[in-house]
Short mmCIF file of C-alpha atoms in Angstrom, two decimals:
data_model
loop_
_atom_site.label_atom_id
_atom_site.label_comp_id
_atom_site.label_asym_id
_atom_site.label_seq_id
_atom_site.Cartn_x
_atom_site.Cartn_y
_atom_site.Cartn_z
CA MET A 206 -58.57 25.48 37.36
CA SER A 207 -57.56 23.05 34.42
CA SER A 208 -53.97 22.39 34.08
CA ALA A 209 -52.05 23.19 30.75
CA PRO A 210 -51.42 20.48 28.64
CA ALA A 211 -47.97 18.70 29.12
CA ALA A 212 -45.28 19.80 26.87
CA PRO A 213 -44.18 17.09 24.28
CA THR A 214 -41.29 14.93 25.54
CA ALA A 215 -37.91 15.82 23.97
CA PRO A 216 -36.21 12.94 22.18
CA ALA A 217 -33.54 11.25 24.34
CA ASN A 218 -30.85 12.26 21.78
CA PRO A 219 -31.69 15.45 19.73
CA ARG A 220 -31.07 15.45 16.00
CA SER A 221 -27.91 17.57 16.28
CA ARG A 222 -26.51 15.23 18.80
CA VAL A 223 -27.26 12.01 16.78
CA ILE A 224 -25.67 13.50 13.55
CA ALA A 225 -22.60 14.79 15.56
CA ALA A 226 -22.02 11.63 17.36
CA SER A 227 -22.47 9.44 14.18
CA LEU A 228 -20.65 11.54 11.96
CA VAL A 229 -17.61 12.75 13.90
CA GLY A 230 -16.73 9.34 15.25
CA THR A 231 -16.56 7.55 11.59
CA THR A 232 -14.98 10.62 10.36
CA ILE A 233 -12.14 10.18 12.73
CA GLU A 234 -12.12 6.21 12.36
CA PHE A 235 -11.89 6.76 8.46
CA TYR A 236 -9.35 9.51 8.78
CA ASP A 237 -7.10 7.21 10.65
CA PHE A 238 -7.68 4.44 8.11
CA TYR A 239 -6.95 6.65 5.18
CA VAL A 240 -3.91 8.16 6.79
CA TYR A 241 -2.48 4.48 6.97
CA ALA A 242 -3.59 3.62 3.54
CA THR A 243 -1.75 6.70 1.99
CA ALA A 244 1.38 5.79 3.89
CA ALA A 245 1.11 2.22 2.84
CA VAL A 246 1.67 3.55 -0.71
CA LEU A 247 3.99 6.43 -0.14
CA VAL A 248 6.12 5.64 3.02
CA PHE A 249 5.90 2.13 4.46
CA PRO A 250 7.47 0.25 1.39
CA ILE A 251 10.34 2.41 1.68
CA LEU A 252 10.77 2.83 5.54
CA PHE A 253 9.21 -0.51 6.75
CA PHE A 254 9.64 -2.95 3.83
CA PRO A 255 12.94 -2.33 2.05
CA THR A 256 12.91 -5.42 -0.10
CA GLY A 257 14.79 -4.15 -2.80
CA ASP A 258 11.92 -4.63 -5.45
CA GLU A 259 9.46 -1.88 -5.62
CA THR A 260 6.29 -4.32 -6.41
CA THR A 261 7.29 -6.75 -3.46
CA ALA A 262 7.67 -3.92 -1.27
CA LEU A 263 4.28 -2.41 -2.13
CA LEU A 264 2.66 -5.89 -1.82
CA SER A 265 4.11 -6.47 1.56
CA SER A 266 2.90 -3.06 2.70
CA PHE A 267 -0.60 -3.83 1.42
CA ALA A 268 -0.42 -7.10 3.15
CA VAL A 269 -0.02 -5.53 6.32
CA PHE A 270 -2.78 -3.03 5.36
CA GLY A 271 -5.12 -6.06 4.59
CA ALA A 272 -4.19 -7.69 7.98
CA ALA A 273 -6.48 -5.08 9.68
CA MET A 274 -9.27 -6.48 7.88
CA ILE A 275 -8.77 -9.99 9.61
CA ALA A 276 -8.97 -8.39 12.98
CA ARG A 277 -12.21 -6.39 12.11
CA PRO A 278 -14.46 -9.38 12.51
CA ILE A 279 -13.07 -10.05 15.82
CA GLY A 280 -13.71 -6.31 16.72
CA ALA A 281 -17.16 -6.87 15.46
CA VAL A 282 -17.89 -9.82 17.82
CA ILE A 283 -16.24 -8.38 20.91
CA PHE A 284 -17.74 -4.79 20.57
CA GLY A 285 -20.88 -6.37 19.16
CA HIS A 286 -21.41 -8.47 22.10
CA PHE A 287 -21.04 -5.44 24.63
CA GLY A 288 -22.93 -3.21 22.42
CA ASP A 289 -25.88 -5.73 22.40
CA ARG A 290 -25.58 -6.60 26.06
CA PHE A 291 -24.90 -3.18 27.81
CA GLY A 292 -25.85 -0.55 25.28
CA ARG A 293 -24.16 1.52 22.30
CA LYS A 294 -22.64 4.35 24.04
CA ALA A 295 -19.88 2.99 26.04
CA THR A 296 -18.83 0.70 23.17
CA LEU A 297 -18.50 3.51 20.78
CA VAL A 298 -16.44 5.33 23.12
CA ALA A 299 -14.10 2.29 23.46
CA SER A 300 -13.61 1.59 19.83
CA LEU A 301 -12.80 5.39 19.08
CA LEU A 302 -10.20 5.25 22.02
CA THR A 303 -8.65 2.10 20.66
CA MET A 304 -8.41 3.36 17.10
CA GLY A 305 -7.01 6.85 18.18
CA ILE A 306 -4.34 5.39 20.43
CA ALA A 307 -3.18 2.80 17.88
CA THR A 308 -2.92 5.57 15.28
CA PHE A 309 -1.11 7.99 17.49
CA ILE A 310 1.54 5.32 18.24
CA ILE A 311 2.20 4.52 14.63
CA GLY A 312 3.31 8.05 14.23
CA LEU A 313 5.99 7.29 17.01
CA LEU A 314 7.48 4.06 15.59
CA PRO A 315 11.02 3.53 14.74
CA THR A 316 11.66 2.36 11.17
CA TYR A 317 13.35 -0.72 9.82
CA ASP A 318 16.84 1.26 9.58
CA ALA A 319 16.42 1.76 13.43
CA ILE A 320 15.28 -1.62 14.56
CA GLY A 321 15.14 -4.05 11.57
CA TRP A 322 12.05 -6.26 10.90
CA TRP A 323 10.92 -5.41 14.62
CA ALA A 324 9.58 -2.13 12.90
CA ALA A 325 7.30 -4.10 10.58
CA LEU A 326 6.12 -6.26 13.42
CA LEU A 327 5.18 -3.37 15.41
CA LEU A 328 3.29 -1.77 12.49
CA LEU A 329 1.61 -4.93 11.93
CA VAL A 330 0.37 -5.12 15.54
CA LEU A 331 -0.81 -1.46 15.78
CA ARG A 332 -2.56 -2.18 12.32
CA LEU A 333 -4.52 -4.96 13.79
CA ALA A 334 -5.65 -2.70 16.73
CA GLN A 335 -6.88 -0.24 14.21
CA GLY A 336 -8.86 -2.99 12.36
CA PHE A 337 -10.22 -4.27 15.70
CA ALA A 338 -11.40 -0.70 16.57
CA LEU A 339 -12.91 -0.22 13.21
CA GLY A 340 -14.75 -3.53 13.64
CA GLY A 341 -16.99 -1.96 16.36
CA GLU A 342 -17.15 1.50 15.24
CA TRP A 343 -19.33 1.50 12.23
CA SER A 344 -22.02 -0.49 13.41
CA GLY A 345 -22.24 1.48 16.64
CA ALA A 346 -22.47 4.81 14.85
CA ALA A 347 -24.95 3.43 12.25
CA LEU A 348 -27.15 2.16 15.07
CA VAL A 349 -26.96 5.53 16.90
CA ALA A 350 -28.20 7.21 13.66
CA THR A 351 -30.80 4.62 12.60
CA GLU A 352 -32.42 3.89 16.04
CA ASN A 353 -33.03 7.55 16.72
CA ALA A 354 -34.27 8.33 13.34
CA PRO A 355 -37.75 9.64 12.71
CA LYS A 356 -40.34 7.28 11.00
CA GLY A 357 -39.62 6.93 7.57
CA LYS A 358 -36.27 8.77 7.34
CA ARG A 359 -34.01 5.99 8.67
CA ALA A 360 -31.96 5.52 5.39
CA TRP A 361 -31.50 9.42 5.36
CA TYR A 362 -30.18 9.21 8.99
CA GLY A 363 -28.03 6.31 8.18
CA THR A 364 -26.05 8.43 5.65
CA PHE A 365 -24.70 10.38 8.52
CA PRO A 366 -22.18 7.92 9.66
CA GLN A 367 -21.40 7.01 5.97
CA LEU A 368 -20.40 10.60 5.25
CA GLY A 369 -17.47 9.95 7.74
CA ALA A 370 -15.77 8.15 4.75
CA PRO A 371 -15.53 10.96 2.31
CA ILE A 372 -14.97 13.51 4.96
CA GLY A 373 -12.17 11.54 6.53
CA PHE A 374 -10.51 11.00 3.10
CA ILE A 375 -10.53 14.62 2.39
CA ILE A 376 -9.02 15.66 5.84
CA ALA A 377 -6.47 12.87 5.81
CA ASN A 378 -5.20 13.62 2.32
CA GLY A 379 -5.43 17.29 2.88
CA VAL A 380 -3.17 17.02 5.94
CA PHE A 381 -0.69 15.04 3.69
CA LEU A 382 -0.89 17.64 0.91
CA ILE A 383 -0.36 20.60 3.37
CA ILE A 384 2.85 18.84 4.84
CA ASN A 385 4.19 17.96 1.28
CA PHE A 386 3.58 21.61 0.22
CA ALA A 387 5.25 23.08 3.43
CA LEU A 388 8.31 20.70 3.17
CA PRO A 389 11.31 21.82 0.97
CA HIS A 390 11.73 19.87 -2.41
CA PRO A 391 15.35 20.55 -3.45
CA ASP A 392 15.18 18.14 -6.54
CA GLY A 393 11.79 19.60 -7.92
CA PRO A 394 8.24 19.00 -6.47
CA ALA A 395 8.66 15.36 -6.04
CA GLN A 396 6.04 13.48 -3.94
CA ARG A 397 8.46 12.19 -1.37
CA SER A 398 11.13 14.75 -0.22
CA GLU A 399 13.74 13.50 2.31
CA GLU A 400 11.94 15.46 5.10
CA PHE A 401 8.66 13.83 4.37
CA LEU A 402 10.28 10.46 4.76
CA GLU A 403 12.12 11.48 7.82
CA TRP A 404 9.44 13.11 9.93
CA GLY A 405 6.72 14.73 7.70
CA TRP A 406 4.60 11.44 7.30
CA ARG A 407 4.32 11.14 11.08
CA VAL A 408 2.34 14.32 11.58
CA PRO A 409 -0.91 12.95 10.27
CA PHE A 410 -0.84 9.99 12.67
CA LEU A 411 -0.01 12.38 15.49
CA PHE A 412 -2.73 14.90 14.54
CA SER A 413 -5.42 12.16 15.12
CA ALA A 414 -5.13 12.53 19.09
CA VAL A 415 -6.73 16.06 18.69
CA MET A 416 -9.52 14.65 16.66
CA VAL A 417 -10.18 11.86 19.06
CA ILE A 418 -10.58 14.33 21.85
CA VAL A 419 -13.31 16.10 19.99
CA GLY A 420 -15.12 12.76 19.12
CA LEU A 421 -15.00 11.69 22.60
CA TRP A 422 -16.56 14.99 23.83
CA VAL A 423 -19.49 14.56 21.54
CA ARG A 424 -20.00 10.77 22.36
CA LEU A 425 -19.91 11.03 25.94
CA LYS A 426 -22.98 13.24 25.66
CA LEU A 427 -25.17 10.46 23.97
CA VAL A 428 -27.81 8.50 25.96
CA GLU A 429 -29.04 5.05 24.92
CA SER A 430 -31.91 5.10 22.32
CA ALA A 431 -35.56 4.24 23.21
CA THR A 432 -35.25 1.14 20.75
CA PHE A 433 -32.50 -0.35 23.01
CA ALA A 434 -34.23 0.66 26.15
CA LYS A 435 -37.38 -1.01 25.16
CA ALA A 436 -35.40 -4.36 24.49
CA GLU A 437 -33.88 -4.01 27.99
CA LYS A 438 -37.29 -3.48 29.40
CA THR A 439 -38.96 -6.36 27.69
CA GLY A 440 -36.08 -8.83 28.55
CA ALA A 441 -35.10 -9.30 25.11
CA ILE A 442 -31.33 -8.84 25.64
CA ARG A 443 -29.33 -11.88 25.14
CA LYS A 444 -26.27 -13.21 27.21
CA PHE A 445 -24.55 -14.30 24.04
CA PRO A 446 -25.67 -12.16 21.12
CA LEU A 447 -23.28 -14.06 18.80
CA GLY A 448 -24.79 -17.53 19.55
CA GLU A 449 -28.14 -15.87 18.95
CA VAL A 450 -27.08 -14.48 15.62
CA VAL A 451 -25.57 -17.61 14.32
CA ARG A 452 -28.42 -19.98 15.56
CA ARG A 453 -31.45 -17.64 14.38
CA HIS A 454 -30.15 -15.16 11.83
CA TRP A 455 -27.59 -16.87 9.83
CA ARG A 456 -29.30 -16.15 6.48
CA PRO A 457 -29.21 -12.42 6.78
CA LEU A 458 -25.88 -12.72 8.17
CA ILE A 459 -24.61 -14.22 4.99
CA LEU A 460 -26.71 -12.05 2.70
CA GLY A 461 -25.45 -8.92 4.49
CA THR A 462 -21.88 -9.95 3.89
CA PHE A 463 -22.45 -10.33 0.22
CA ILE A 464 -24.60 -7.39 -0.06
CA MET A 465 -21.59 -5.12 1.16
CA LEU A 466 -18.97 -7.02 -0.99
CA ALA A 467 -19.15 -4.87 -4.30
CA THR A 468 -19.10 -1.73 -2.08
CA TYR A 469 -15.86 -2.78 -0.40
CA VAL A 470 -14.09 -3.76 -3.55
CA LEU A 471 -14.92 -0.59 -5.33
CA PHE A 472 -13.95 1.50 -2.20
CA TYR A 473 -10.57 0.28 -1.94
CA LEU A 474 -9.92 -0.04 -5.67
CA MET A 475 -11.04 3.73 -5.84
CA THR A 476 -8.57 4.84 -3.08
CA SER A 477 -5.64 2.59 -2.36
CA PHE A 478 -5.14 0.91 -5.94
CA THR A 479 -5.86 4.03 -8.06
CA LEU A 480 -3.22 5.93 -5.99
CA SER A 481 -0.59 3.29 -6.68
CA TYR A 482 -1.55 2.99 -10.21
CA GLY A 483 -1.86 6.56 -10.75
CA THR A 484 1.40 7.83 -9.32
CA LYS A 485 3.54 4.78 -10.72
CA ALA A 486 6.05 5.97 -13.55
CA THR A 487 4.93 5.19 -17.03
CA THR A 488 7.43 2.83 -19.09
CA GLU A 489 9.15 5.72 -20.88
CA THR A 490 9.53 7.78 -17.75
CA ALA A 491 10.93 4.77 -15.87
CA ARG A 492 13.38 3.95 -18.66
CA ALA A 493 14.68 7.66 -18.98
CA ALA A 494 15.10 7.67 -15.12
CA ALA A 495 17.04 4.40 -15.24
CA GLU A 496 19.30 5.51 -18.04
CA ALA A 497 20.03 8.78 -16.44
CA ALA A 498 21.13 6.96 -13.28
CA GLY A 499 23.31 4.60 -15.47
CA GLN A 500 21.01 1.39 -14.13
CA PRO A 501 19.68 -1.31 -16.44
CA PHE A 502 16.01 -1.30 -17.24
CA ASP A 503 13.76 -4.19 -18.27
CA ALA A 504 10.59 -2.98 -19.88
CA ALA A 505 9.31 -6.48 -20.13
CA THR A 506 9.19 -6.88 -16.30
CA TYR A 507 8.32 -3.34 -15.40
CA VAL A 508 4.85 -2.81 -14.07
CA ALA A 509 3.85 0.71 -15.51
CA GLY A 510 1.38 3.31 -14.16
CA LEU A 511 -0.14 6.57 -15.38
CA GLY A 512 2.79 8.64 -14.27
CA PHE A 513 0.79 11.44 -12.41
CA GLY A 514 2.60 13.26 -9.45
CA TYR A 515 1.56 12.46 -5.93
CA THR A 516 0.09 15.94 -5.42
CA ASP A 517 -1.65 16.06 -8.71
CA PHE A 518 -3.32 12.60 -8.35
CA VAL A 519 -4.55 13.24 -4.80
CA ILE A 520 -6.03 16.53 -5.87
CA MET A 521 -7.93 14.59 -8.57
CA GLN A 522 -8.95 11.95 -5.83
CA ILE A 523 -10.27 14.75 -3.54
CA ILE A 524 -12.42 16.06 -6.44
CA GLY A 525 -13.85 12.73 -7.00
CA VAL A 526 -14.56 12.20 -3.17
CA VAL A 527 -16.56 15.38 -3.16
CA PHE A 528 -19.03 13.55 -5.44
CA PHE A 529 -18.72 10.52 -3.07
CA GLY A 530 -20.01 12.70 -0.20
CA ILE A 531 -22.92 14.22 -2.43
CA PHE A 532 -24.25 11.10 -3.73
CA THR A 533 -23.94 9.50 -0.12
CA LEU A 534 -26.21 12.18 0.95
CA LEU A 535 -28.57 11.87 -2.04
CA SER A 536 -28.91 7.97 -1.65
CA GLY A 537 -30.50 8.35 1.65
CA PRO A 538 -33.89 10.00 0.72
CA LEU A 539 -33.92 8.01 -2.48
CA ALA A 540 -33.63 4.73 -0.56
CA ASP A 541 -36.39 6.02 1.87
CA SER A 542 -38.64 6.58 -1.19
CA ILE A 543 -38.14 3.84 -3.44
CA GLY A 544 -36.52 1.09 -1.17
CA ARG A 545 -33.07 0.09 -0.36
CA ARG A 546 -33.08 -3.15 -2.41
CA LYS A 547 -34.36 -1.56 -5.78
CA LEU A 548 -31.55 1.17 -5.51
CA LEU A 549 -28.78 -0.98 -4.64
CA ILE A 550 -29.69 -3.42 -7.43
CA TRP A 551 -29.37 -0.66 -10.07
CA VAL A 552 -26.25 0.68 -8.60
CA THR A 553 -24.62 -2.64 -8.38
CA ALA A 554 -25.32 -3.27 -11.96
CA ALA A 555 -23.93 -0.05 -12.94
CA ILE A 556 -20.73 -0.86 -10.86
CA ALA A 557 -20.49 -4.10 -12.84
CA VAL A 558 -20.61 -2.17 -16.01
CA PHE A 559 -18.14 0.32 -14.80
CA GLY A 560 -15.49 -2.40 -14.09
CA LEU A 561 -15.40 -3.44 -17.75
CA MET A 562 -14.60 0.28 -18.75
CA PHE A 563 -11.10 0.53 -16.83
CA ASN A 564 -9.08 0.13 -19.90
CA VAL A 565 -11.12 2.95 -21.68
CA PHE A 566 -10.49 5.42 -18.80
CA LEU A 567 -7.26 4.36 -17.15
CA VAL A 568 -4.51 4.00 -19.85
CA PRO A 569 -2.04 6.51 -20.92
CA TYR A 570 -2.62 8.27 -24.08
CA ALA A 571 -0.36 10.37 -26.46
CA ASP A 572 -2.03 13.63 -25.15
CA PRO A 573 -1.13 14.03 -21.30
CA MET A 574 -4.04 16.36 -20.86
CA PHE A 575 -6.52 13.81 -22.60
CA THR A 576 -5.17 11.16 -20.12
CA GLY A 577 -5.75 13.54 -17.14
CA ALA A 578 -9.36 14.49 -18.31
CA LEU A 579 -10.38 10.68 -18.62
CA THR A 580 -8.88 9.88 -15.27
CA GLN A 581 -10.58 12.47 -13.60
CA ALA A 582 -13.87 11.35 -15.10
CA PHE A 583 -13.09 7.68 -13.99
CA LEU A 584 -12.55 8.87 -10.54
CA ILE A 585 -15.62 11.20 -10.45
CA LEU A 586 -17.96 8.31 -11.97
CA GLY A 587 -16.27 5.61 -9.73
CA PHE A 588 -16.95 7.94 -6.40
CA MET A 589 -20.51 8.83 -7.49
CA LEU A 590 -21.26 5.06 -7.71
CA MET A 591 -19.46 4.54 -4.37
CA GLY A 592 -21.57 7.15 -2.61
CA ALA A 593 -24.85 5.67 -4.18
CA THR A 594 -23.91 2.03 -2.92
CA PHE A 595 -22.30 3.17 0.46
CA GLY A 596 -24.80 5.53 1.53
CA PRO A 597 -27.84 3.02 1.92
CA MET A 598 -25.55 0.55 3.83
CA GLY A 599 -25.98 2.41 7.20
CA ALA A 600 -29.82 1.53 7.13
CA VAL A 601 -29.81 -1.90 5.21
CA LEU A 602 -27.53 -3.90 7.25
CA PRO A 603 -28.73 -2.86 10.65
CA GLU A 604 -32.46 -3.55 9.56
CA LEU A 605 -31.52 -7.16 8.70
CA PHE A 606 -31.50 -7.89 12.51
CA PRO A 607 -33.68 -7.27 15.38
CA THR A 608 -32.53 -4.83 18.27
CA ASN A 609 -31.27 -7.44 20.69
CA VAL A 610 -28.56 -8.75 18.16
CA ARG A 611 -28.50 -5.74 15.79
CA TYR A 612 -24.97 -4.38 16.72
CA THR A 613 -23.56 -8.13 16.58
CA GLY A 614 -25.29 -8.98 13.32
CA SER A 615 -24.49 -5.79 11.23
CA ALA A 616 -20.98 -5.46 12.51
CA ILE A 617 -20.13 -9.24 11.57
CA SER A 618 -21.64 -8.79 8.07
CA TYR A 619 -20.00 -5.62 7.57
CA ASN A 620 -16.65 -6.68 8.72
CA VAL A 621 -16.62 -10.19 7.43
CA SER A 622 -17.15 -8.63 4.12
CA SER A 623 -14.05 -6.26 4.81
CA ILE A 624 -12.09 -9.53 4.59
CA LEU A 625 -13.60 -10.84 1.34
CA GLY A 626 -13.45 -7.58 -0.28
CA ALA A 627 -11.22 -4.93 1.31
CA ALA A 628 -8.47 -7.03 2.77
CA LEU A 629 -8.07 -8.95 -0.64
CA ALA A 630 -8.82 -5.94 -3.07
CA PRO A 631 -5.64 -4.02 -2.89
CA ILE A 632 -3.44 -7.34 -3.10
CA VAL A 633 -5.59 -8.87 -5.88
CA ALA A 634 -5.55 -5.66 -8.03
CA VAL A 635 -1.66 -5.24 -7.68
CA ALA A 636 -1.21 -9.02 -8.86
CA LEU A 637 -3.72 -8.38 -11.68
CA TRP A 638 -2.15 -5.26 -12.69
CA ALA A 639 1.20 -6.96 -12.85
CA ALA A 640 -0.34 -10.10 -14.65
CA ALA A 641 -1.85 -7.84 -17.30
CA GLY A 642 1.58 -6.24 -17.93
CA GLY A 643 0.76 -2.89 -16.48
CA GLU A 644 -2.86 -2.43 -17.92
CA PRO A 645 -5.81 -2.28 -15.41
CA TRP A 646 -8.38 -4.19 -17.24
CA LEU A 647 -8.07 -7.38 -15.38
CA VAL A 648 -8.65 -5.26 -12.14
CA GLY A 649 -11.94 -4.02 -13.57
CA VAL A 650 -12.91 -7.56 -14.27
CA TYR A 651 -12.18 -8.46 -10.63
CA LEU A 652 -14.55 -5.44 -9.80
CA THR A 653 -17.28 -6.89 -12.12
CA ALA A 654 -17.19 -10.46 -10.65
CA MET A 655 -17.60 -9.12 -7.14
CA SER A 656 -20.50 -6.90 -8.33
CA VAL A 657 -22.20 -10.07 -9.82
CA LEU A 658 -21.96 -11.83 -6.29
CA THR A 659 -23.55 -8.75 -4.67
CA LEU A 660 -26.46 -8.75 -7.29
CA ILE A 661 -27.02 -12.31 -6.39
CA ALA A 662 -27.22 -11.58 -2.68
CA LEU A 663 -29.65 -8.62 -3.30
CA LEU A 664 -31.81 -10.68 -5.44
CA LEU A 665 -32.15 -13.42 -2.71
CA SER A 666 -32.82 -10.62 0.04
CA LYS A 667 -35.98 -9.03 1.08
CA GLU A 668 -36.76 -5.20 1.18
CA THR A 669 -36.18 -3.82 4.59
CA LYS A 670 -37.58 -0.33 4.26
CA ASP A 671 -40.64 -1.17 6.24
CA VAL A 672 -39.00 -2.85 9.05
CA ASP A 673 -40.47 -1.55 12.34
CA TYR A 674 -37.84 -1.02 15.02
CA GLU A 675 -40.62 -0.68 17.60
CA THR A 676 -41.58 -4.23 17.40
CA ASN A 677 -38.49 -5.96 15.66
CA ILE A 678 -36.62 -6.05 19.12
CA GLY A 679 -36.22 -9.79 19.42
CA LEU A 680 -38.17 -12.31 21.35
CA GLY A 681 -37.58 -14.08 24.79
CA ALA A 682 -36.60 -13.09 28.07
CA THR A 683 -32.96 -12.73 28.94
CA GLY A 684 -31.61 -16.33 28.51
CA SER A 685 -28.55 -18.48 28.72
CA LEU A 686 -27.61 -18.39 24.97
#
């Protein structure tokens, strides 16, 4: 009697598990990052950096925010080493735990009034821990998605971890909005009530513990991809992946760093800088407030903003971020169809043009409704471009490297770019904003300049759409590198 044909072998990680593991982790990581970014604008300049000058306090807060970017390449090297040596799963669990614990402790920190400048130092240490964790998180999640993707759908699967950015933003700012609405505002719907400054800001940080538990439960169910298992079986795993990357893959390492640059600058301008600029009082409002308080006011030195309330502006940002998520998803199938390089060249060119339009969209007009409409259009357009450039990165950077150094290579490119782009962007933007007398046009020129650098890197790179993960595993038996 003939035996029945064997049933097809199920994939090691079903699609639902791949999507959940790559999406939930980056959502939590970006949630933690956004919570800090929001607090860096609204809370930390007052509670941790009371310098007496608003601009100086904001710059101090952004400096600590940017310090995390310095720790990210270190995290990329450490987590990348273990991810390429021993597998993606344990590394992803470790990065998620590190981020979650650091964020939770920030919610418990005493402020400057309680322990002086020790508060700022502890905040810096925990911020560095956040950056260290994020240095290993993104690449691991991108590898889980792309190494388990069906043939011809790598860019689409690579958008799953990228969706963590818009979803994390919406959850983080949604939590802040709920807290703001729930707390009493005896002086009117101000963006920072006494209760918010006293304890309300801590809730989003403490809430991250719940999200981390969910993320760990999902990730512990993962098994290693067939691609990594093949690299292990063929002896391609290296003892020192960093040495292999620097020695044999330095060119894609540099190109990947600059390919990501414009994305990072746009990302942090659309989130951190626009929140600062959008909620800063206009010159007229600031003058009226100073006169009402009987204080002197110098319009020549005042750095003005658009004067939106915090709640109103965050809602406008959330509307924009919805388009961020939509265009992130749309970019994946498009990149699978026409190629990553061609798509990114067109999108980066559009970002360069967008940077020259800041003084069209982001200036206060006589009609507040017209100002609001233009600002909302700016946020929607900027976040659409953000989704279109960020989505393909989940596939592009991993495809630049073979399996045995893919975690290390993509992580270093992604996170060194964070220093050049994300760490400097908020600080440079505030300085340029002040240098232009409260106008944003120099900030836009800065974005355009960074986009030109990314365009050069893209023109020097090759298309990675048809890279075969089955054969591009890295050559040589386990060596002493």
